[in-house]
PDB file of C-alpha atoms in Angstrom:
ATOM      1  CA  THR C 237     217.201 346.849 123.774  1.00  0.00           C
ATOM      2  CA  GLY C 238     220.191 345.740 121.739  1.00  0.00           C
ATOM      3  CA  THR C 239     223.204 347.135 119.907  1.00  0.00           C
ATOM      4  CA  TYR C 240     221.234 348.130 116.810  1.00  0.00           C
ATOM      5  CA  GLU C 241     217.712 348.308 115.436  1.00  0.00           C
ATOM      6  CA  ARG C 242     216.311 347.924 111.947  1.00  0.00           C
ATOM      7  CA  PRO C 243     212.887 347.632 110.297  1.00  0.00           C
ATOM      8  CA  PRO C 244     211.295 344.150 110.539  1.00  0.00           C
ATOM      9  CA  ASN C 245     211.309 343.615 106.765  1.00  0.00           C
ATOM     10  CA  GLY C 246     215.089 343.136 106.517  1.00  0.00           C
ATOM     11  CA  ASN C 247     217.093 339.884 106.471  1.00  0.00           C
ATOM     12  CA  PHE C 248     215.375 338.351 109.495  1.00  0.00           C
ATOM     13  CA  ASP C 249     214.455 334.690 108.894  1.00  0.00           C
ATOM     14  CA  TYR C 250     211.001 334.350 110.419  1.00  0.00           C
ATOM     15  CA  PRO C 251     210.175 330.944 111.971  1.00  0.00           C
ATOM     16  CA  ASP C 252     207.000 329.038 111.102  1.00  0.00           C
ATOM     17  CA  GLY C 253     203.978 330.814 112.540  1.00  0.00           C
ATOM     18  CA  ALA C 254     205.483 334.311 112.360  1.00  0.00           C
ATOM     19  CA  SER C 255     206.053 336.935 109.682  1.00  0.00           C
ATOM     20  CA  GLU C 256     206.940 340.589 109.308  1.00  0.00           C
ATOM     21  CA  THR C 257     203.220 341.396 109.330  1.00  0.00           C
ATOM     22  CA  GLY C 258     202.513 339.753 112.691  1.00  0.00           C
ATOM     23  CA  ILE C 259     202.080 336.501 114.589  1.00  0.00           C
ATOM     24  CA  ASP C 260     200.166 334.168 112.308  1.00  0.00           C
ATOM     25  CA  ASP C 261     199.953 330.947 114.334  1.00  0.00           C
ATOM     26  CA  ALA C 262     200.556 331.099 118.088  1.00  0.00           C
ATOM     27  CA  GLN C 263     200.199 327.336 118.544  1.00  0.00           C
ATOM     28  CA  THR C 264     202.914 326.589 115.971  1.00  0.00           C
ATOM     29  CA  LEU C 265     205.220 329.181 117.493  1.00  0.00           C
ATOM     30  CA  VAL C 266     204.867 327.872 121.041  1.00  0.00           C
ATOM     31  CA  SER C 267     205.441 324.285 119.870  1.00  0.00           C
ATOM     32  CA  GLY C 268     208.598 325.416 118.074  1.00  0.00           C
ATOM     33  CA  HIS C 269     209.740 327.262 121.201  1.00  0.00           C
ATOM     34  CA  ASP C 270     209.289 324.108 123.289  1.00  0.00           C
ATOM     35  CA  GLN C 271     211.309 322.061 120.776  1.00  0.00           C
ATOM     36  CA  GLN C 272     214.194 324.526 120.916  1.00  0.00           C
ATOM     37  CA  LEU C 273     214.501 324.045 124.688  1.00  0.00           C
ATOM     38  CA  GLN C 274     213.994 320.280 124.801  1.00  0.00           C
ATOM     39  CA  ASN C 275     217.637 319.235 124.551  1.00  0.00           C
ATOM     40  CA  THR C 276     219.469 322.101 126.195  1.00  0.00           C
ATOM     41  CA  SER C 277     219.810 323.923 129.492  1.00  0.00           C
ATOM     42  CA  TYR C 278     218.146 327.272 130.177  1.00  0.00           C
ATOM     43  CA  THR C 279     216.824 329.733 132.741  1.00  0.00           C
ATOM     44  CA  ILE C 280     213.299 331.147 132.881  1.00  0.00           C
ATOM     45  CA  SER C 281     212.425 334.177 134.989  1.00  0.00           C
ATOM     46  CA  VAL C 282     208.790 335.100 135.595  1.00  0.00           C
ATOM     47  CA  SER C 283     207.604 338.145 137.518  1.00  0.00           C
ATOM     48  CA  ASN C 284     204.226 339.639 138.284  1.00  0.00           C
ATOM     49  CA  ARG C 285     203.500 343.168 139.509  1.00  0.00           C
ATOM     50  CA  ALA C 286     200.088 344.572 140.417  1.00  0.00           C
ATOM     51  CA  ASP C 287     199.710 348.361 140.310  1.00  0.00           C
ATOM     52  CA  GLY C 288     203.485 348.717 140.529  1.00  0.00           C
ATOM     53  CA  GLU C 289     204.027 346.343 143.469  1.00  0.00           C
ATOM     54  CA  GLU C 290     205.692 342.967 142.957  1.00  0.00           C
ATOM     55  CA  THR C 291     203.345 340.168 144.000  1.00  0.00           C
ATOM     56  CA  ALA C 292     205.295 337.092 142.916  1.00  0.00           C
ATOM     57  CA  SER C 293     208.392 335.974 141.047  1.00  0.00           C
ATOM     58  CA  LEU C 294     209.702 332.648 139.861  1.00  0.00           C
ATOM     59  CA  THR C 295     213.101 331.498 138.610  1.00  0.00           C
ATOM     60  CA  TYR C 296     213.385 328.110 136.932  1.00  0.00           C
ATOM     61  CA  ARG C 297     216.796 326.725 135.995  1.00  0.00           C
ATOM     62  CA  TYR C 298     217.171 323.477 134.084  1.00  0.00           C
ATOM     63  CA  ASP C 299     220.420 321.543 133.576  1.00  0.00           C
ATOM     64  CA  ASN C 300     219.926 319.043 130.748  1.00  0.00           C
ATOM     65  CA  GLU C 301     223.201 317.191 131.420  1.00  0.00           C
ATOM     66  CA  LYS C 302     222.126 316.366 134.969  1.00  0.00           C
ATOM     67  CA  GLU C 303     218.417 316.233 134.062  1.00  0.00           C
ATOM     68  CA  LEU C 304     217.866 318.394 137.104  1.00  0.00           C
ATOM     69  CA  SER C 305     215.926 321.601 137.680  1.00  0.00           C
ATOM     70  CA  LEU C 306     215.630 324.070 140.546  1.00  0.00           C
ATOM     71  CA  ARG C 307     212.578 326.299 140.842  1.00  0.00           C
ATOM     72  CA  THR C 308     212.598 329.251 143.255  1.00  0.00           C
ATOM     73  CA  GLU C 309     209.279 330.915 144.103  1.00  0.00           C
ATOM     74  CA  ASP C 310     209.256 334.266 145.894  1.00  0.00           C
ATOM     75  CA  LEU C 311     205.752 335.007 147.093  1.00  0.00           C
ATOM     76  CA  ARG C 312     204.491 337.788 149.306  1.00  0.00           C
ATOM     77  CA  GLU C 313     204.635 335.695 152.456  1.00  0.00           C
ATOM     78  CA  SER C 314     207.010 332.837 151.704  1.00  0.00           C
ATOM     79  CA  GLN C 315     209.886 331.530 149.636  1.00  0.00           C
ATOM     80  CA  ASN C 316     209.729 328.018 148.257  1.00  0.00           C
ATOM     81  CA  GLU C 317     212.248 325.941 146.325  1.00  0.00           C
ATOM     82  CA  ILE C 318     211.511 322.848 144.290  1.00  0.00           C
ATOM     83  CA  VAL C 319     214.006 320.309 142.949  1.00  0.00           C
ATOM     84  CA  GLU C 320     212.856 318.208 140.008  1.00  0.00           C
ATOM     85  CA  ASP C 321     215.090 315.206 139.345  1.00  0.00           C
ATOM     86  CA  TYR C 322     214.055 313.864 135.941  1.00  0.00           C
ATOM     87  CA  ASN C 323     216.661 311.109 136.024  1.00  0.00           C
ATOM     88  CA  ASN C 324     215.166 309.552 139.176  1.00  0.00           C
ATOM     89  CA  GLN C 325     211.622 310.872 138.634  1.00  0.00           C
ATOM     90  CA  GLU C 326     211.622 312.578 142.009  1.00  0.00           C
ATOM     91  CA  ILE C 327     210.391 315.980 143.171  1.00  0.00           C
ATOM     92  CA  VAL C 328     211.497 317.498 146.496  1.00  0.00           C
ATOM     93  CA  ILE C 329     209.825 320.631 147.851  1.00  0.00           C
ATOM     94  CA  ALA C 330     210.987 323.031 150.565  1.00  0.00           C
ATOM     95  CA  GLN C 331     208.373 325.524 151.752  1.00  0.00           C
ATOM     96  CA  ASN C 332     208.788 328.674 153.859  1.00  0.00           C
ATOM     97  CA  LEU C 333     212.566 328.863 153.497  1.00  0.00           C
ATOM     98  CA  GLY C 334     214.154 331.535 155.656  1.00  0.00           C
ATOM     99  CA  SER C 335     211.559 331.078 158.394  1.00  0.00           C
ATOM    100  CA  ASN C 336     211.244 328.933 161.492  1.00  0.00           C
ATOM    101  CA  ASN C 337     208.534 326.861 159.845  1.00  0.00           C
ATOM    102  CA  VAL C 338     210.326 325.127 156.949  1.00  0.00           C
ATOM    103  CA  THR C 339     208.533 322.004 155.716  1.00  0.00           C
ATOM    104  CA  TYR C 340     209.603 319.391 153.179  1.00  0.00           C
ATOM    105  CA  GLN C 341     207.779 317.078 150.787  1.00  0.00           C
ATOM    106  CA  ARG C 342     209.054 314.346 148.491  1.00  0.00           C
ATOM    107  CA  ASN C 343     207.007 312.703 145.757  1.00  0.00           C
ATOM    108  CA  PHE C 344     207.190 311.060 142.384  1.00  0.00           C
ATOM    109  CA  LEU C 345     207.809 313.506 139.553  1.00  0.00           C
ATOM    110  CA  ARG C 346     204.879 312.853 137.251  1.00  0.00           C
ATOM    111  CA  GLN C 347     205.403 315.497 134.587  1.00  0.00           C
ATOM    112  CA  PRO C 348     207.281 314.044 131.603  1.00  0.00           C
ATOM    113  CA  ALA C 349     209.263 317.119 130.539  1.00  0.00           C
ATOM    114  CA  PRO C 350     210.856 320.227 132.091  1.00  0.00           C
ATOM    115  CA  TYR C 351     208.979 323.497 132.390  1.00  0.00           C
ATOM    116  CA  THR C 352     209.272 325.762 129.325  1.00  0.00           C
ATOM    117  CA  ALA C 353     206.554 328.354 130.140  1.00  0.00           C
ATOM    118  CA  GLY C 354     204.570 327.021 127.187  1.00  0.00           C
ATOM    119  CA  PHE C 355     201.266 327.366 129.041  1.00  0.00           C
ATOM    120  CA  GLU C 356     201.887 331.043 129.794  1.00  0.00           C
ATOM    121  CA  LEU C 357     203.087 331.704 126.259  1.00  0.00           C
ATOM    122  CA  ARG C 358     199.950 330.189 124.723  1.00  0.00           C
ATOM    123  CA  ASN C 359     197.779 332.421 126.888  1.00  0.00           C
ATOM    124  CA  PHE C 360     199.823 335.562 126.262  1.00  0.00           C
ATOM    125  CA  ILE C 361     200.356 335.133 122.535  1.00  0.00           C
ATOM    126  CA  GLY C 362     196.761 334.122 121.908  1.00  0.00           C
ATOM    127  CA  ALA C 363     195.389 337.073 123.878  1.00  0.00           C
ATOM    128  CA  ALA C 364     196.199 339.753 121.316  1.00  0.00           C
ATOM    129  CA  ASN C 365     197.063 340.701 117.778  1.00  0.00           C
ATOM    130  CA  TYR C 366     200.663 341.745 117.179  1.00  0.00           C
ATOM    131  CA  THR C 367     202.607 343.939 114.772  1.00  0.00           C
ATOM    132  CA  ALA C 368     206.329 343.546 114.084  1.00  0.00           C
ATOM    133  CA  THR C 369     208.032 346.871 114.804  1.00  0.00           C
ATOM    134  CA  GLU C 370     211.777 346.248 114.608  1.00  0.00           C
ATOM    135  CA  VAL C 371     214.599 343.707 114.638  1.00  0.00           C
ATOM    136  CA  VAL C 372     217.208 344.157 117.365  1.00  0.00           C
ATOM    137  CA  GLN C 373     220.385 342.399 118.383  1.00  0.00           C
ATOM    138  CA  GLN C 374     220.521 341.303 122.016  1.00  0.00           C
ATOM    139  CA  GLU C 375     223.605 341.450 124.218  1.00  0.00           C
ATOM    140  CA  ASP C 376     224.407 337.800 123.467  1.00  0.00           C
ATOM    141  CA  GLY C 377     224.373 338.527 119.719  1.00  0.00           C
ATOM    142  CA  THR C 378     220.993 336.885 119.054  1.00  0.00           C
ATOM    143  CA  GLU C 379     218.746 338.723 116.620  1.00  0.00           C
ATOM    144  CA  VAL C 380     215.097 338.994 117.651  1.00  0.00           C
ATOM    145  CA  VAL C 381     212.013 340.510 116.106  1.00  0.00           C
ATOM    146  CA  VAL C 382     209.970 342.721 118.423  1.00  0.00           C
ATOM    147  CA  TYR C 383     206.193 342.318 118.218  1.00  0.00           C
ATOM    148  CA  GLU C 384     204.026 344.936 119.902  1.00  0.00           C
ATOM    149  CA  VAL C 385     200.413 344.407 120.929  1.00  0.00           C
ATOM    150  CA  ASP C 386     198.037 345.756 118.294  1.00  0.00           C
ATOM    151  CA  GLY C 387     194.591 345.114 119.758  1.00  0.00           C
ATOM    152  CA  LEU C 388     192.968 342.346 121.754  1.00  0.00           C
ATOM    153  CA  SER C 389     191.740 339.054 120.353  1.00  0.00           C
ATOM    154  CA  GLU C 390     187.946 338.627 120.267  1.00  0.00           C
ATOM    155  CA  GLN C 391     187.935 336.224 123.217  1.00  0.00           C
ATOM    156  CA  THR C 392     190.205 338.433 125.336  1.00  0.00           C
ATOM    157  CA  GLN C 393     188.029 341.506 124.815  1.00  0.00           C
ATOM    158  CA  GLN C 394     185.377 339.915 127.035  1.00  0.00           C
ATOM    159  CA  GLN C 395     187.792 339.469 129.960  1.00  0.00           C
ATOM    160  CA  VAL C 396     190.384 342.254 129.703  1.00  0.00           C
ATOM    161  CA  ASP C 397     189.932 346.034 129.508  1.00  0.00           C
ATOM    162  CA  ASP C 398     193.315 346.775 127.973  1.00  0.00           C
ATOM    163  CA  LEU C 399     196.528 345.007 126.988  1.00  0.00           C
ATOM    164  CA  THR C 400     199.834 346.597 126.019  1.00  0.00           C
ATOM    165  CA  GLY C 401     203.398 345.376 125.700  1.00  0.00           C
ATOM    166  CA  GLU C 402     205.659 343.317 123.483  1.00  0.00           C
ATOM    167  CA  VAL C 403     207.098 339.879 122.814  1.00  0.00           C
ATOM    168  CA  ARG C 404     210.497 339.045 121.336  1.00  0.00           C
ATOM    169  CA  LEU C 405     211.168 336.085 119.079  1.00  0.00           C
ATOM    170  CA  SER C 406     214.445 334.728 117.685  1.00  0.00           C
ATOM    171  CA  GLU C 407     215.029 333.301 114.213  1.00  0.00           C
ATOM    172  CA  ASN C 408     215.175 329.745 115.564  1.00  0.00           C
ATOM    173  CA  GLY C 409     211.656 330.112 116.968  1.00  0.00           C
ATOM    174  CA  GLN C 410     212.526 330.645 120.629  1.00  0.00           C
ATOM    175  CA  PHE C 411     210.845 333.425 122.570  1.00  0.00           C
ATOM    176  CA  THR C 412     213.349 335.479 124.562  1.00  0.00           C
ATOM    177  CA  ARG C 413     211.040 337.913 126.380  1.00  0.00           C
ATOM    178  CA  VAL C 414     207.353 338.584 126.965  1.00  0.00           C
ATOM    179  CA  ASP C 415     206.424 341.852 128.685  1.00  0.00           C
ATOM    180  CA  LEU C 416     202.700 342.613 128.942  1.00  0.00           C
ATOM    181  CA  ASN C 417     200.531 345.007 130.933  1.00  0.00           C
ATOM    182  CA  VAL C 418     197.046 343.611 131.555  1.00  0.00           C
ATOM    183  CA  THR C 419     194.248 345.875 132.814  1.00  0.00           C
ATOM    184  CA  THR C 420     191.087 344.330 134.263  1.00  0.00           C
ATOM    185  CA  THR C 421     188.206 345.487 136.456  1.00  0.00           C
ATOM    186  CA  VAL C 422     187.636 343.497 139.650  1.00  0.00           C
ATOM    187  CA  ARG C 423     184.623 344.419 141.813  1.00  0.00           C
ATOM    188  CA  GLY C 424     184.504 347.834 140.251  1.00  0.00           C
ATOM    189  CA  GLN C 425     188.213 348.499 140.757  1.00  0.00           C
ATOM    190  CA  GLU C 426     190.619 348.785 137.821  1.00  0.00           C
ATOM    191  CA  ILE C 427     193.821 346.781 138.297  1.00  0.00           C
ATOM    192  CA  THR C 428     196.876 346.755 136.018  1.00  0.00           C
ATOM    193  CA  GLU C 429     199.239 343.803 136.233  1.00  0.00           C
ATOM    194  CA  ASN C 430     202.636 343.642 134.567  1.00  0.00           C
ATOM    195  CA  GLN C 431     203.721 340.117 133.639  1.00  0.00           C
ATOM    196  CA  VAL C 432     207.239 339.446 132.355  1.00  0.00           C
ATOM    197  CA  VAL C 433     208.709 336.147 131.180  1.00  0.00           C
ATOM    198  CA  GLU C 434     212.390 336.057 130.186  1.00  0.00           C
ATOM    199  CA  PHE C 435     214.511 333.217 128.809  1.00  0.00           C
ATOM    200  CA  SER C 436     218.275 333.368 129.308  1.00  0.00           C
ATOM    201  CA  ASP C 437     221.509 331.376 129.613  1.00  0.00           C
ATOM    202  CA  VAL C 438     220.302 328.909 126.986  1.00  0.00           C
ATOM    203  CA  GLY C 439     222.931 326.197 126.703  1.00  0.00           C
ATOM    204  CA  SER C 440     224.917 327.424 129.715  1.00  0.00           C
ATOM    205  CA  THR C 441     222.637 327.020 132.760  1.00  0.00           C
ATOM    206  CA  SER C 442     223.911 324.668 135.461  1.00  0.00           C
ATOM    207  CA  VAL C 443     222.101 323.438 138.573  1.00  0.00           C
ATOM    208  CA  GLU C 444     223.629 322.273 141.860  1.00  0.00           C
ATOM    209  CA  ASP C 445     221.812 320.589 144.743  1.00  0.00           C
ATOM    210  CA  PRO C 446     220.598 323.269 147.180  1.00  0.00           C
ATOM    211  CA  ASP C 447     221.875 323.187 150.780  1.00  0.00           C
ATOM    212  CA  TRP C 448     218.524 322.047 152.167  1.00  0.00           C
ATOM    213  CA  LEU C 449     218.164 318.981 149.910  1.00  0.00           C
ATOM    214  CA  SER C 450     220.026 316.478 152.108  1.00  0.00           C
ATOM    215  CA  THR C 451     217.991 317.562 155.149  1.00  0.00           C
ATOM    216  CA  ALA C 452     214.768 317.211 153.164  1.00  0.00           C
ATOM    217  CA  ARG C 453     215.640 313.665 152.149  1.00  0.00           C
ATOM    218  CA  GLN C 454     216.494 312.746 155.740  1.00  0.00           C
ATOM    219  CA  GLN C 455     213.156 314.040 156.985  1.00  0.00           C
ATOM    220  CA  THR C 456     210.933 312.524 154.280  1.00  0.00           C
ATOM    221  CA  GLU C 457     210.280 309.026 153.037  1.00  0.00           C
ATOM    222  CA  GLU C 458     211.433 307.847 149.667  1.00  0.00           C
ATOM    223  CA  PRO C 459     208.520 307.689 147.176  1.00  0.00           C
ATOM    224  CA  GLU C 460     207.290 304.115 146.724  1.00  0.00           C
TER     225      GLU C 460
END
């Protein structure tokens, strides 16, 4: 959790949309988070567990110098990898890696900017009310304020039975971790999912072409 902790009303410089009393404007915060990652490299790790069992995980690494990203998806029944080449506007997909049924696709890359988990953050941050509990220093020396869930938003109350967890926010407006437990009732059965999003290696992530990329390009046509 860090090398030290202190109350949230200390010297922490809260970014626009946040304060020591809570998260005031989720939209402003997420926009600021996106801006912090626009011109740098970074790694995003996303995991989902249902009733204690991992159902899916995703690792997204973006190298801004090469304008290249590599997304790895570990699902229950398959592993997929996706290369997004923003310089050449090309996306190459390898499905079912590690099996005897690997398939490849190659298409135009239509999204204008790298993935920053902004969509997930908007949903998570807007789902609840938060209270600042402490300021901690992370292992890389970054100071973050820890916000804990303090009740559901009015809209979320209609869809979710319970929500617990925390989010961590740095002084420059970048989220470093979201860790939430969401409890819902599906067909009369209560299910608790744990969803974690972590941001790391900001400014130091590098991406190399995966081993399968040359084979994928040989077996697919160049996008017209």
